[in-house]
PDB file of C-alpha atoms in Angstrom:
ATOM      1  CA  UNK A1470     199.479  87.197  -6.035  1.00 72.00           C
ATOM      2  CA  UNK A1471     198.760  86.395  -9.713  1.00 66.00           C
ATOM      3  CA  UNK A1472     199.916  83.211 -11.409  1.00 59.00           C
ATOM      4  CA  UNK A1473     202.496  85.271 -13.359  1.00 64.00           C
ATOM      5  CA  UNK A1474     203.868  86.811 -10.167  1.00 57.00           C
ATOM      6  CA  UNK A1475     204.014  83.409  -8.538  1.00 48.00           C
ATOM      7  CA  UNK A1476     205.883  81.927 -11.632  1.00 57.00           C
ATOM      8  CA  UNK A1477     208.360  84.914 -11.430  1.00 55.00           C
ATOM      9  CA  UNK A1478     208.852  84.293  -7.715  1.00 48.00           C
ATOM     10  CA  UNK A1479     209.514  80.453  -8.320  1.00 52.00           C
ATOM     11  CA  UNK A1480     211.921  81.220 -11.217  1.00 58.00           C
ATOM     12  CA  UNK A1481     213.805  83.761  -9.011  1.00 54.00           C
ATOM     13  CA  UNK A1482     213.984  81.265  -6.167  1.00 59.00           C
ATOM     14  CA  UNK A1483     215.725  78.766  -8.410  1.00 59.00           C
ATOM     15  CA  UNK A1484     218.031  81.182 -10.073  1.00 67.00           C
ATOM     16  CA  UNK A1485     219.318  82.634  -6.828  1.00 66.00           C
ATOM     17  CA  UNK A1486     219.533  79.348  -4.828  1.00 78.00           C
ATOM     18  CA  UNK A1487     222.747  77.978  -3.750  1.00 89.00           C
ATOM     19  CA  UNK A1488     223.774  74.382  -5.030  1.00 87.00           C
ATOM     20  CA  UNK A1489     222.734  73.048  -1.606  1.00 90.00           C
ATOM     21  CA  UNK A1490     219.325  74.675  -1.812  1.00 94.00           C
ATOM     22  CA  UNK A1491     218.885  73.465  -5.342  1.00 94.00           C
ATOM     23  CA  UNK A1492     219.510  69.889  -4.209  1.00 95.00           C
ATOM     24  CA  UNK A1493     216.975  70.336  -1.397  1.00 96.00           C
ATOM     25  CA  UNK A1494     214.500  71.678  -4.027  1.00 97.00           C
ATOM     26  CA  UNK A1495     215.055  68.485  -6.121  1.00 97.00           C
ATOM     27  CA  UNK A1496     214.480  66.211  -3.129  1.00 98.00           C
ATOM     28  CA  UNK A1497     211.232  68.125  -2.369  1.00 98.00           C
ATOM     29  CA  UNK A1498     210.121  68.107  -5.920  1.00 98.00           C
ATOM     30  CA  UNK A1499     210.733  64.306  -6.108  1.00 98.00           C
ATOM     31  CA  UNK A1500     208.666  63.764  -2.992  1.00 98.00           C
ATOM     32  CA  UNK A1501     205.842  65.963  -4.361  1.00 98.00           C
ATOM     33  CA  UNK A1502     205.766  63.854  -7.694  1.00 98.00           C
ATOM     34  CA  UNK A1503     205.783  60.662  -5.743  1.00 98.00           C
ATOM     35  CA  UNK A1504     202.757  61.803  -3.709  1.00 98.00           C
ATOM     36  CA  UNK A1505     200.966  62.672  -6.900  1.00 98.00           C
ATOM     37  CA  UNK A1506     201.733  59.390  -8.382  1.00 98.00           C
ATOM     38  CA  UNK A1507     200.324  57.686  -5.276  1.00 98.00           C
ATOM     39  CA  UNK A1508     197.164  59.619  -5.792  1.00 98.00           C
ATOM     40  CA  UNK A1509     196.988  58.531  -9.301  1.00 98.00           C
ATOM     41  CA  UNK A1510     197.252  54.907  -8.226  1.00 97.00           C
ATOM     42  CA  UNK A1511     194.567  55.352  -5.619  1.00 97.00           C
ATOM     43  CA  UNK A1512     192.191  57.073  -8.281  1.00 97.00           C
ATOM     44  CA  UNK A1513     193.278  54.504 -10.928  1.00 97.00           C
ATOM     45  CA  UNK A1514     194.397  57.521 -13.022  1.00 98.00           C
ATOM     46  CA  UNK A1515     197.139  55.778 -14.871  1.00 96.00           C
ATOM     47  CA  UNK A1516     198.271  58.811 -16.709  1.00 98.00           C
ATOM     48  CA  UNK A1517     198.633  60.870 -13.495  1.00 98.00           C
ATOM     49  CA  UNK A1518     200.512  58.039 -11.996  1.00 98.00           C
ATOM     50  CA  UNK A1519     202.881  57.434 -14.879  1.00 98.00           C
ATOM     51  CA  UNK A1520     203.530  61.063 -15.533  1.00 98.00           C
ATOM     52  CA  UNK A1521     204.503  61.806 -11.913  1.00 98.00           C
ATOM     53  CA  UNK A1522     206.612  58.660 -11.462  1.00 98.00           C
ATOM     54  CA  UNK A1523     208.564  59.673 -14.626  1.00 98.00           C
ATOM     55  CA  UNK A1524     209.093  63.143 -13.137  1.00 98.00           C
ATOM     56  CA  UNK A1525     210.425  61.637  -9.987  1.00 98.00           C
ATOM     57  CA  UNK A1526     212.713  59.356 -11.978  1.00 98.00           C
ATOM     58  CA  UNK A1527     214.025  62.362 -13.912  1.00 98.00           C
ATOM     59  CA  UNK A1528     214.851  64.158 -10.566  1.00 98.00           C
ATOM     60  CA  UNK A1529     216.649  60.982  -9.370  1.00 98.00           C
ATOM     61  CA  UNK A1530     218.570  60.670 -12.631  1.00 98.00           C
ATOM     62  CA  UNK A1531     219.565  64.371 -12.369  1.00 97.00           C
ATOM     63  CA  UNK A1532     220.851  63.754  -8.893  1.00 97.00           C
ATOM     64  CA  UNK A1533     222.838  60.921 -10.241  1.00 97.00           C
ATOM     65  CA  UNK A1534     224.349  62.894 -12.995  1.00 96.00           C
ATOM     66  CA  UNK A1535     225.311  65.875 -10.806  1.00 94.00           C
ATOM     67  CA  UNK A1536     226.720  63.672  -8.004  1.00 93.00           C
ATOM     68  CA  UNK A1537     230.372  64.669  -7.313  1.00 92.00           C
ATOM     69  CA  UNK A1538     232.043  61.358  -8.175  1.00 93.00           C
ATOM     70  CA  UNK A1539     235.213  62.552  -6.330  1.00 94.00           C
ATOM     71  CA  UNK A1540     233.336  62.922  -3.009  1.00 90.00           C
ATOM     72  CA  UNK A1541     234.046  60.138  -0.645  1.00 91.00           C
ATOM     73  CA  UNK A1542     230.326  59.420  -0.024  1.00 91.00           C
ATOM     74  CA  UNK A1543     229.544  59.110  -3.871  1.00 93.00           C
ATOM     75  CA  UNK A1544     230.287  55.384  -3.845  1.00 94.00           C
ATOM     76  CA  UNK A1545     227.680  54.813  -1.256  1.00 95.00           C
ATOM     77  CA  UNK A1546     225.080  57.240  -2.489  1.00 96.00           C
ATOM     78  CA  UNK A1547     225.096  56.309  -6.274  1.00 97.00           C
ATOM     79  CA  UNK A1548     223.828  52.728  -5.771  1.00 97.00           C
ATOM     80  CA  UNK A1549     220.983  54.127  -3.531  1.00 98.00           C
ATOM     81  CA  UNK A1550     219.968  56.536  -6.231  1.00 98.00           C
ATOM     82  CA  UNK A1551     220.055  53.637  -8.656  1.00 98.00           C
ATOM     83  CA  UNK A1552     217.990  51.513  -6.361  1.00 98.00           C
ATOM     84  CA  UNK A1553     215.389  54.222  -5.886  1.00 98.00           C
ATOM     85  CA  UNK A1554     215.114  54.726  -9.650  1.00 98.00           C
ATOM     86  CA  UNK A1555     214.660  51.076 -10.204  1.00 98.00           C
ATOM     87  CA  UNK A1556     211.891  50.919  -7.482  1.00 98.00           C
ATOM     88  CA  UNK A1557     210.125  53.795  -9.097  1.00 98.00           C
ATOM     89  CA  UNK A1558     210.118  51.903 -12.377  1.00 98.00           C
ATOM     90  CA  UNK A1559     208.850  48.780 -10.773  1.00 98.00           C
ATOM     91  CA  UNK A1560     206.108  50.682  -8.820  1.00 98.00           C
ATOM     92  CA  UNK A1561     204.986  52.125 -12.134  1.00 98.00           C
ATOM     93  CA  UNK A1562     204.941  48.769 -13.990  1.00 98.00           C
ATOM     94  CA  UNK A1563     203.374  46.840 -11.222  1.00 97.00           C
ATOM     95  CA  UNK A1564     201.137  49.648 -10.026  1.00 97.00           C
ATOM     96  CA  UNK A1565     202.295  48.876  -6.467  1.00 97.00           C
ATOM     97  CA  UNK A1566     201.789  51.589  -3.812  1.00 97.00           C
ATOM     98  CA  UNK A1567     203.890  49.731  -1.330  1.00 98.00           C
ATOM     99  CA  UNK A1568     206.897  49.921  -3.624  1.00 98.00           C
ATOM    100  CA  UNK A1569     206.153  53.626  -4.271  1.00 98.00           C
ATOM    101  CA  UNK A1570     206.080  54.143  -0.437  1.00 98.00           C
ATOM    102  CA  UNK A1571     209.529  52.536  -0.119  1.00 98.00           C
ATOM    103  CA  UNK A1572     210.955  54.958  -2.707  1.00 98.00           C
ATOM    104  CA  UNK A1573     209.334  57.759  -0.996  1.00 98.00           C
ATOM    105  CA  UNK A1574     210.776  56.876   2.404  1.00 98.00           C
ATOM    106  CA  UNK A1575     214.241  56.575   0.852  1.00 98.00           C
ATOM    107  CA  UNK A1576     213.999  60.008  -0.827  1.00 98.00           C
ATOM    108  CA  UNK A1577     212.642  61.433   2.468  1.00 98.00           C
ATOM    109  CA  UNK A1578     215.660  60.122   4.304  1.00 98.00           C
ATOM    110  CA  UNK A1579     217.970  61.715   1.663  1.00 97.00           C
ATOM    111  CA  UNK A1580     216.092  65.026   1.980  1.00 97.00           C
ATOM    112  CA  UNK A1581     216.168  65.011   5.841  1.00 97.00           C
ATOM    113  CA  UNK A1582     219.796  64.230   5.909  1.00 96.00           C
ATOM    114  CA  UNK A1583     220.523  66.973   3.376  1.00 95.00           C
ATOM    115  CA  UNK A1584     218.603  69.382   5.368  1.00 96.00           C
ATOM    116  CA  UNK A1585     220.641  68.531   8.450  1.00 95.00           C
ATOM    117  CA  UNK A1586     223.935  68.877   6.564  1.00 90.00           C
ATOM    118  CA  UNK A1587     222.905  72.317   5.394  1.00 92.00           C
ATOM    119  CA  UNK A1588     221.924  73.340   8.904  1.00 91.00           C
ATOM    120  CA  UNK A1589     225.221  72.307  10.277  1.00 90.00           C
ATOM    121  CA  UNK A1590     227.165  73.981   7.490  1.00 86.00           C
ATOM    122  CA  UNK A1591     225.277  77.134   8.182  1.00 85.00           C
ATOM    123  CA  UNK A1592     225.930  76.799  11.838  1.00 85.00           C
ATOM    124  CA  UNK A1593     229.583  76.397  11.305  1.00 85.00           C
ATOM    125  CA  UNK A1594     229.661  79.338   8.764  1.00 80.00           C
ATOM    126  CA  UNK A1595     227.435  81.793  10.633  1.00 77.00           C
ATOM    127  CA  UNK A1596     227.351  80.630  14.167  1.00 70.00           C
ATOM    128  CA  UNK A1597     225.080  78.455  16.276  1.00 63.00           C
ATOM    129  CA  UNK A1598     221.874  80.546  15.718  1.00 56.00           C
ATOM    130  CA  UNK A1599     221.674  80.051  11.932  1.00 54.00           C
ATOM    131  CA  UNK A1600     218.540  78.009  10.720  1.00 60.00           C
ATOM    132  CA  UNK A1601     217.334  76.799   7.459  1.00 58.00           C
TER     133      UNK A1601
END
């Protein structure tokens, strides 16, 4: 598969994804950028670290902006998103991989919970055999 074909596939995946799948993509992207930032810290490549922490922060900020404020859980989720965003900033400024790992673990918990919610919704919608 050529690079152009791969890009077309990725673009199609995003444009045809449900809102739930898009949220899952955001969590996975955030985790990818945190991993790359950690590599930057380990290699003392500060540009790689900074660029990818900022990308992870942009994803968290997007999740904050798109959070349905009328949903009952929003008042519990928003402070956690804000905390993750602040910890990413602190990890960047302090060049601290342990802070970055804390943010990674929190995003991973959100991602895993979201996957479980999607799985249960599909099971309710399509029956017990549906999987993600």
